[in-house]
Amino acid sequence: ETGVTQTPRHLVMGMTNKKSLKCEQHLGHNAMYWYKQSAKKPLELMFVYSLEERVENNSVPSRFSPECPNSSHLFLHLHTLQPEDSALYLCASSPTSGSSDEQFFGPGTRLTVL
Amino acid sequence: DQQVKQNSPSLSVQEGRISILNCDYTNSMFDYFLWYKKYPAEGPTFLISISSIKDKNEDGRFTVFLNKSAKHLSLHIVPSQPGDSAVYFCAGRGTGGSYIPTFGRGTSLIVHP
């Protein structure tokens, strides 16, 4: 497996469920990101991890909880979500978080909250 | 406040013609701009970038033009091919403490055979 992978690709959950999104990068990068893409809106940065430490949290509600156990894996734990949280969640990685390198994105997880 | 604006949600072009995708930005701290391309069911992939010290960068059929005074950039694709049909995202990045790009909403390009 190469590049950035995300699982699951599709997820339907109720508002009281707890689920997790997983991202894995095989590029040897040190920075990983979570983005949210809602319909007709720009890509919204949610979290940034650099060398497994969270360096940025863009005022994301606490019902989204990230976890970065090592530089290759990133999780997004979901709890008591709202229907408006339905969106495409994209993971990305880059060599570092402070360079001019471009980001490499995964295919995304399409989340539907009922 | 949207710092990167792609005001055309969609663009339709005939194969072989030029596609021009536009992007405006408001943050004068941006000094590096990127274009990403996204196919359905895939994540965005990097396409081309330009530094603010340049006004043009070319890579094969893709050319990005930057007009700093107007805070405007455009992506030209010539000749356009049906495989270019995708959503194109413009992003700006600055030196004000964060190298993380700010994205626009994207423009959906359809190239007709």
PDB file of C-alpha atoms in Angstrom:
ATOM      1  CA  GLU A   1       0.000   0.000   0.000  1.00  0.00           C
ATOM      2  CA  THR A   2       1.369   3.381  -0.928  1.00  0.00           C
ATOM      3  CA  GLY A   3       0.409   6.990  -0.322  1.00  0.00           C
ATOM      4  CA  VAL A   4      -2.306   7.953   2.145  1.00  0.00           C
ATOM      5  CA  THR A   5      -5.104   5.510   2.915  1.00  0.00           C
ATOM      6  CA  GLN A   6      -8.308   6.083   4.845  1.00  0.00           C
ATOM      7  CA  THR A   7     -10.821   3.666   6.318  1.00  0.00           C
ATOM      8  CA  PRO A   8     -13.692   3.304   6.166  1.00  0.00           C
ATOM      9  CA  ARG A   9     -14.496   4.944   2.858  1.00  0.00           C
ATOM     10  CA  HIS A  10     -18.149   5.354   3.805  1.00  0.00           C
ATOM     11  CA  LEU A  11     -19.744   5.551   7.233  1.00  0.00           C
ATOM     12  CA  VAL A  12     -23.328   6.000   8.339  1.00  0.00           C
ATOM     13  CA  MET A  13     -23.901   6.579  12.027  1.00  0.00           C
ATOM     14  CA  GLY A  14     -26.576   7.695  14.413  1.00  0.00           C
ATOM     15  CA  MET A  15     -26.179  10.679  16.669  1.00  0.00           C
ATOM     16  CA  THR A  16     -25.559   8.517  19.731  1.00  0.00           C
ATOM     17  CA  ASN A  17     -22.948   6.264  18.129  1.00  0.00           C
ATOM     18  CA  LYS A  18     -19.207   6.287  18.686  1.00  0.00           C
ATOM     19  CA  LYS A  19     -17.032   5.596  15.671  1.00  0.00           C
ATOM     20  CA  SER A  20     -13.472   6.235  14.556  1.00  0.00           C
ATOM     21  CA  LEU A  21     -11.921   7.209  11.257  1.00  0.00           C
ATOM     22  CA  LYS A  22      -8.470   5.902  10.467  1.00  0.00           C
ATOM     23  CA  CYS A  23      -5.742   7.357   8.306  1.00  0.00           C
ATOM     24  CA  GLU A  24      -2.397   5.808   7.465  1.00  0.00           C
ATOM     25  CA  GLN A  25       0.435   7.276   5.415  1.00  0.00           C
ATOM     26  CA  HIS A  26       3.251   5.276   3.865  1.00  0.00           C
ATOM     27  CA  LEU A  27       5.308   8.270   2.744  1.00  0.00           C
ATOM     28  CA  GLY A  28       7.559   8.754   5.744  1.00  0.00           C
ATOM     29  CA  HIS A  29       6.014  12.153   6.455  1.00  0.00           C
ATOM     30  CA  ASN A  30       6.101  13.825   9.846  1.00  0.00           C
ATOM     31  CA  ALA A  31       2.946  15.941   9.626  1.00  0.00           C
ATOM     32  CA  MET A  32      -0.645  14.770   9.316  1.00  0.00           C
ATOM     33  CA  TYR A  33      -3.897  16.686   8.970  1.00  0.00           C
ATOM     34  CA  TRP A  34      -7.651  16.247   9.195  1.00  0.00           C
ATOM     35  CA  TYR A  35      -9.855  18.311   6.878  1.00  0.00           C
ATOM     36  CA  LYS A  36     -13.621  18.524   6.546  1.00  0.00           C
ATOM     37  CA  GLN A  37     -15.236  19.120   3.171  1.00  0.00           C
ATOM     38  CA  SER A  38     -18.910  20.052   3.271  1.00  0.00           C
ATOM     39  CA  ALA A  39     -20.978  20.636   0.175  1.00  0.00           C
ATOM     40  CA  LYS A  40     -20.266  23.990  -1.486  1.00  0.00           C
ATOM     41  CA  LYS A  41     -17.754  24.978   1.198  1.00  0.00           C
ATOM     42  CA  PRO A  42     -13.974  25.250   1.175  1.00  0.00           C
ATOM     43  CA  LEU A  43     -11.850  22.534   2.663  1.00  0.00           C
ATOM     44  CA  GLU A  44     -11.807  23.278   6.392  1.00  0.00           C
ATOM     45  CA  LEU A  45      -8.713  22.428   8.387  1.00  0.00           C
ATOM     46  CA  MET A  46      -9.597  20.640  11.633  1.00  0.00           C
ATOM     47  CA  PHE A  47      -6.376  19.383  13.193  1.00  0.00           C
ATOM     48  CA  VAL A  48      -2.656  19.328  12.499  1.00  0.00           C
ATOM     49  CA  TYR A  49      -0.144  16.938  14.017  1.00  0.00           C
ATOM     50  CA  SER A  50       3.581  17.316  13.683  1.00  0.00           C
ATOM     51  CA  LEU A  51       5.801  14.536  15.001  1.00  0.00           C
ATOM     52  CA  GLU A  52       2.775  13.122  16.806  1.00  0.00           C
ATOM     53  CA  GLU A  53       2.079  16.360  18.672  1.00  0.00           C
ATOM     54  CA  ARG A  54      -1.006  18.410  17.972  1.00  0.00           C
ATOM     55  CA  VAL A  55       0.126  21.807  16.689  1.00  0.00           C
ATOM     56  CA  GLU A  56      -3.169  23.245  15.571  1.00  0.00           C
ATOM     57  CA  ASN A  57      -6.814  22.840  16.471  1.00  0.00           C
ATOM     58  CA  ASN A  58      -9.129  25.034  14.455  1.00  0.00           C
ATOM     59  CA  SER A  59     -11.903  25.520  17.032  1.00  0.00           C
ATOM     60  CA  VAL A  60     -13.323  22.092  16.360  1.00  0.00           C
ATOM     61  CA  PRO A  61     -16.144  20.882  18.651  1.00  0.00           C
ATOM     62  CA  SER A  62     -15.113  18.382  21.300  1.00  0.00           C
ATOM     63  CA  ARG A  63     -17.314  15.693  19.727  1.00  0.00           C
ATOM     64  CA  PHE A  64     -14.370  15.290  17.332  1.00  0.00           C
ATOM     65  CA  SER A  65     -11.312  13.880  19.086  1.00  0.00           C
ATOM     66  CA  PRO A  66      -8.076  13.259  17.175  1.00  0.00           C
ATOM     67  CA  GLU A  67      -5.377  10.804  18.083  1.00  0.00           C
ATOM     68  CA  CYS A  68      -1.922  10.395  16.567  1.00  0.00           C
ATOM     69  CA  PRO A  69      -0.167   7.374  18.111  1.00  0.00           C
ATOM     70  CA  ASN A  70       2.784   7.611  15.701  1.00  0.00           C
ATOM     71  CA  SER A  71       3.811   9.585  12.642  1.00  0.00           C
ATOM     72  CA  SER A  72       2.197   7.070  10.271  1.00  0.00           C
ATOM     73  CA  HIS A  73      -1.261   6.852  11.836  1.00  0.00           C
ATOM     74  CA  LEU A  74      -3.966   9.359  12.579  1.00  0.00           C
ATOM     75  CA  PHE A  75      -7.408   8.732  13.995  1.00  0.00           C
ATOM     76  CA  LEU A  76     -10.509  10.861  14.345  1.00  0.00           C
ATOM     77  CA  HIS A  77     -12.807   9.637  17.097  1.00  0.00           C
ATOM     78  CA  LEU A  78     -16.443  10.639  16.666  1.00  0.00           C
ATOM     79  CA  HIS A  79     -18.990  10.866  19.474  1.00  0.00           C
ATOM     80  CA  THR A  80     -22.552  12.215  19.589  1.00  0.00           C
ATOM     81  CA  LEU A  81     -22.317  13.871  16.206  1.00  0.00           C
ATOM     82  CA  GLN A  82     -24.969  16.076  14.641  1.00  0.00           C
ATOM     83  CA  PRO A  83     -26.519  15.744  11.161  1.00  0.00           C
ATOM     84  CA  GLU A  84     -24.634  18.897  10.093  1.00  0.00           C
ATOM     85  CA  ASP A  85     -21.392  16.980  10.672  1.00  0.00           C
ATOM     86  CA  SER A  86     -22.180  14.914   7.605  1.00  0.00           C
ATOM     87  CA  ALA A  87     -19.347  15.607   5.174  1.00  0.00           C
ATOM     88  CA  LEU A  88     -16.277  14.198   3.470  1.00  0.00           C
ATOM     89  CA  TYR A  89     -13.408  13.889   5.950  1.00  0.00           C
ATOM     90  CA  LEU A  90     -10.007  14.040   4.332  1.00  0.00           C
ATOM     91  CA  CYS A  91      -6.694  13.094   5.826  1.00  0.00           C
ATOM     92  CA  ALA A  92      -3.459  14.527   4.456  1.00  0.00           C
ATOM     93  CA  SER A  93       0.236  14.322   5.189  1.00  0.00           C
ATOM     94  CA  SER A  94       3.322  16.349   4.335  1.00  0.00           C
ATOM     95  CA  PRO A  95       7.027  16.002   5.070  1.00  0.00           C
ATOM     96  CA  THR A  96       6.751  18.608   7.826  1.00  0.00           C
ATOM     97  CA  SER A  97       4.136  21.146   8.891  1.00  0.00           C
ATOM     98  CA  GLY A  98       6.416  24.102   8.385  1.00  0.00           C
ATOM     99  CA  SER A  99       7.853  23.639   4.922  1.00  0.00           C
ATOM    100  CA  SER A 100       6.750  24.615   1.456  1.00  0.00           C
ATOM    101  CA  ASP A 101       5.965  21.020   0.541  1.00  0.00           C
ATOM    102  CA  GLU A 102       2.565  20.203  -0.800  1.00  0.00           C
ATOM    103  CA  GLN A 103       0.181  17.937   1.064  1.00  0.00           C
ATOM    104  CA  PHE A 104      -0.756  14.462  -0.011  1.00  0.00           C
ATOM    105  CA  PHE A 105      -4.389  13.593   0.542  1.00  0.00           C
ATOM    106  CA  GLY A 106      -6.179  10.341   1.185  1.00  0.00           C
ATOM    107  CA  PRO A 107      -9.411   9.452  -0.653  1.00  0.00           C
ATOM    108  CA  GLY A 108     -11.578  10.553   2.253  1.00  0.00           C
ATOM    109  CA  THR A 109     -14.322   9.051   4.383  1.00  0.00           C
ATOM    110  CA  ARG A 110     -17.854  10.007   3.388  1.00  0.00           C
ATOM    111  CA  LEU A 111     -19.694  10.391   6.707  1.00  0.00           C
ATOM    112  CA  THR A 112     -23.463  10.541   7.039  1.00  0.00           C
ATOM    113  CA  VAL A 113     -24.972  11.292  10.437  1.00  0.00           C
ATOM    114  CA  LEU A 114     -28.626  10.344  10.784  1.00  0.00           C
TER     115      LEU A 114
ATOM    116  CA  ASP B   1     -14.355  35.617   6.037  1.00  0.00           C
ATOM    117  CA  GLN B   2     -13.271  33.617   3.001  1.00  0.00           C
ATOM    118  CA  GLN B   3      -9.624  34.306   2.323  1.00  0.00           C
ATOM    119  CA  VAL B   4      -9.536  32.335  -0.920  1.00  0.00           C
ATOM    120  CA  LYS B   5     -12.443  32.707  -3.317  1.00  0.00           C
ATOM    121  CA  GLN B   6     -13.288  30.665  -6.355  1.00  0.00           C
ATOM    122  CA  ASN B   7     -16.396  32.425  -7.569  1.00  0.00           C
ATOM    123  CA  SER B   8     -17.210  30.084 -10.424  1.00  0.00           C
ATOM    124  CA  PRO B   9     -18.569  26.810  -9.077  1.00  0.00           C
ATOM    125  CA  SER B  10     -18.404  25.196 -12.496  1.00  0.00           C
ATOM    126  CA  LEU B  11     -16.891  25.600 -15.945  1.00  0.00           C
ATOM    127  CA  SER B  12     -17.682  23.760 -19.164  1.00  0.00           C
ATOM    128  CA  VAL B  13     -15.158  23.660 -22.025  1.00  0.00           C
ATOM    129  CA  GLN B  14     -14.827  21.855 -25.336  1.00  0.00           C
ATOM    130  CA  GLU B  15     -11.954  19.428 -25.773  1.00  0.00           C
ATOM    131  CA  GLY B  16      -8.918  21.107 -27.315  1.00  0.00           C
ATOM    132  CA  ARG B  17      -9.878  24.579 -26.120  1.00  0.00           C
ATOM    133  CA  ILE B  18      -8.401  26.527 -23.234  1.00  0.00           C
ATOM    134  CA  SER B  19      -9.774  26.211 -19.702  1.00  0.00           C
ATOM    135  CA  ILE B  20      -9.256  29.183 -17.402  1.00  0.00           C
ATOM    136  CA  LEU B  21      -9.977  28.767 -13.714  1.00  0.00           C
ATOM    137  CA  ASN B  22      -9.884  31.857 -11.555  1.00  0.00           C
ATOM    138  CA  CYS B  23      -9.062  32.438  -7.918  1.00  0.00           C
ATOM    139  CA  ASP B  24      -9.022  35.581  -5.775  1.00  0.00           C
ATOM    140  CA  TYR B  25      -7.512  36.005  -2.347  1.00  0.00           C
ATOM    141  CA  THR B  26      -7.750  38.603   0.381  1.00  0.00           C
ATOM    142  CA  ASN B  27      -4.844  37.725   2.677  1.00  0.00           C
ATOM    143  CA  SER B  28      -1.860  39.865   1.705  1.00  0.00           C
ATOM    144  CA  MET B  29       0.365  37.593   3.833  1.00  0.00           C
ATOM    145  CA  PHE B  30      -0.003  34.767   1.329  1.00  0.00           C
ATOM    146  CA  ASP B  31       3.253  34.231  -0.519  1.00  0.00           C
ATOM    147  CA  TYR B  32       2.734  30.817  -2.068  1.00  0.00           C
ATOM    148  CA  PHE B  33      -0.207  29.459  -4.015  1.00  0.00           C
ATOM    149  CA  LEU B  34      -1.165  25.952  -4.995  1.00  0.00           C
ATOM    150  CA  TRP B  35      -3.684  24.274  -7.247  1.00  0.00           C
ATOM    151  CA  TYR B  36      -5.065  20.858  -6.432  1.00  0.00           C
ATOM    152  CA  LYS B  37      -7.162  18.613  -8.631  1.00  0.00           C
ATOM    153  CA  LYS B  38      -9.793  16.247  -7.272  1.00  0.00           C
ATOM    154  CA  TYR B  39     -11.536  13.399  -9.041  1.00  0.00           C
ATOM    155  CA  PRO B  40     -14.720  11.893  -7.543  1.00  0.00           C
ATOM    156  CA  ALA B  41     -14.037   9.312  -4.827  1.00  0.00           C
ATOM    157  CA  GLU B  42     -10.398  10.394  -4.604  1.00  0.00           C
ATOM    158  CA  GLY B  43      -8.552  12.896  -2.467  1.00  0.00           C
ATOM    159  CA  PRO B  44      -7.139  16.128  -3.936  1.00  0.00           C
ATOM    160  CA  THR B  45      -3.771  15.798  -5.662  1.00  0.00           C
ATOM    161  CA  PHE B  46      -1.235  18.563  -6.054  1.00  0.00           C
ATOM    162  CA  LEU B  47      -1.126  20.020  -9.558  1.00  0.00           C
ATOM    163  CA  ILE B  48       1.016  23.146  -9.731  1.00  0.00           C
ATOM    164  CA  SER B  49       2.187  25.980  -7.504  1.00  0.00           C
ATOM    165  CA  ILE B  50       3.582  29.485  -7.748  1.00  0.00           C
ATOM    166  CA  SER B  51       5.619  31.637  -5.422  1.00  0.00           C
ATOM    167  CA  SER B  52       4.700  35.281  -4.987  1.00  0.00           C
ATOM    168  CA  ILE B  53       8.062  36.317  -6.419  1.00  0.00           C
ATOM    169  CA  LYS B  54       6.933  35.012  -9.803  1.00  0.00           C
ATOM    170  CA  ASP B  55       4.037  35.935 -12.029  1.00  0.00           C
ATOM    171  CA  LYS B  56       3.932  32.759 -14.088  1.00  0.00           C
ATOM    172  CA  ASN B  57       4.727  29.095 -13.678  1.00  0.00           C
ATOM    173  CA  GLU B  58       4.301  26.553 -16.433  1.00  0.00           C
ATOM    174  CA  ASP B  59       4.215  22.768 -16.329  1.00  0.00           C
ATOM    175  CA  GLY B  60       3.228  21.105 -19.568  1.00  0.00           C
ATOM    176  CA  ARG B  61      -0.360  21.967 -20.417  1.00  0.00           C
ATOM    177  CA  PHE B  62      -0.838  23.766 -17.097  1.00  0.00           C
ATOM    178  CA  THR B  63       0.149  27.372 -16.451  1.00  0.00           C
ATOM    179  CA  VAL B  64      -0.590  29.421 -13.372  1.00  0.00           C
ATOM    180  CA  PHE B  65      -0.555  33.205 -13.530  1.00  0.00           C
ATOM    181  CA  LEU B  66      -0.311  35.432 -10.468  1.00  0.00           C
ATOM    182  CA  ASN B  67      -1.316  39.100 -10.331  1.00  0.00           C
ATOM    183  CA  LYS B  68      -0.276  40.247  -6.869  1.00  0.00           C
ATOM    184  CA  SER B  69      -1.618  43.766  -7.175  1.00  0.00           C
ATOM    185  CA  ALA B  70      -5.060  42.391  -7.998  1.00  0.00           C
ATOM    186  CA  LYS B  71      -4.707  39.486  -5.552  1.00  0.00           C
ATOM    187  CA  HIS B  72      -5.756  37.206  -8.360  1.00  0.00           C
ATOM    188  CA  LEU B  73      -4.435  34.016  -9.841  1.00  0.00           C
ATOM    189  CA  SER B  74      -5.605  31.822 -12.658  1.00  0.00           C
ATOM    190  CA  LEU B  75      -4.924  28.325 -13.909  1.00  0.00           C
ATOM    191  CA  HIS B  76      -4.815  27.826 -17.660  1.00  0.00           C
ATOM    192  CA  ILE B  77      -5.134  24.370 -19.183  1.00  0.00           C
ATOM    193  CA  VAL B  78      -4.400  24.146 -22.865  1.00  0.00           C
ATOM    194  CA  PRO B  79      -5.367  22.110 -24.722  1.00  0.00           C
ATOM    195  CA  SER B  80      -8.091  20.808 -22.418  1.00  0.00           C
ATOM    196  CA  GLN B  81      -8.728  17.071 -22.406  1.00  0.00           C
ATOM    197  CA  PRO B  82     -11.713  15.068 -21.131  1.00  0.00           C
ATOM    198  CA  GLY B  83      -9.436  13.572 -18.455  1.00  0.00           C
ATOM    199  CA  ASP B  84      -9.017  17.057 -17.023  1.00  0.00           C
ATOM    200  CA  SER B  85     -12.645  16.966 -15.868  1.00  0.00           C
ATOM    201  CA  ALA B  86     -12.378  17.309 -12.100  1.00  0.00           C
ATOM    202  CA  VAL B  87     -12.791  19.787  -9.264  1.00  0.00           C
ATOM    203  CA  TYR B  88      -9.908  22.249  -9.007  1.00  0.00           C
ATOM    204  CA  PHE B  89      -9.041  23.821  -5.671  1.00  0.00           C
ATOM    205  CA  CYS B  90      -6.990  26.952  -5.290  1.00  0.00           C
ATOM    206  CA  ALA B  91      -5.050  27.429  -2.031  1.00  0.00           C
ATOM    207  CA  GLY B  92      -2.936  30.183  -0.544  1.00  0.00           C
ATOM    208  CA  ARG B  93      -0.269  29.891   2.103  1.00  0.00           C
ATOM    209  CA  GLY B  94       1.536  32.544   4.089  1.00  0.00           C
ATOM    210  CA  THR B  95       4.486  33.152   6.326  1.00  0.00           C
ATOM    211  CA  GLY B  96       2.459  34.533   9.179  1.00  0.00           C
ATOM    212  CA  GLY B  97       3.274  31.613  11.451  1.00  0.00           C
ATOM    213  CA  SER B  98       1.579  28.862   9.519  1.00  0.00           C
ATOM    214  CA  TYR B  99       2.493  27.126   6.304  1.00  0.00           C
ATOM    215  CA  ILE B 100      -0.840  25.348   6.199  1.00  0.00           C
ATOM    216  CA  PRO B 101      -2.787  26.296   3.081  1.00  0.00           C
ATOM    217  CA  THR B 102      -6.197  27.940   3.048  1.00  0.00           C
ATOM    218  CA  PHE B 103      -8.422  26.462   0.352  1.00  0.00           C
ATOM    219  CA  GLY B 104     -11.156  27.851  -1.851  1.00  0.00           C
ATOM    220  CA  ARG B 105     -14.470  26.104  -2.521  1.00  0.00           C
ATOM    221  CA  GLY B 106     -13.309  24.604  -5.771  1.00  0.00           C
ATOM    222  CA  THR B 107     -14.406  24.876  -9.398  1.00  0.00           C
ATOM    223  CA  SER B 108     -15.826  21.873 -11.199  1.00  0.00           C
ATOM    224  CA  LEU B 109     -14.375  21.655 -14.714  1.00  0.00           C
ATOM    225  CA  ILE B 110     -16.118  19.576 -17.360  1.00  0.00           C
ATOM    226  CA  VAL B 111     -14.313  19.053 -20.648  1.00  0.00           C
ATOM    227  CA  HIS B 112     -16.613  17.790 -23.385  1.00  0.00           C
ATOM    228  CA  PRO B 113     -15.241  15.490 -26.092  1.00  0.00           C
TER     229      PRO B 113
END
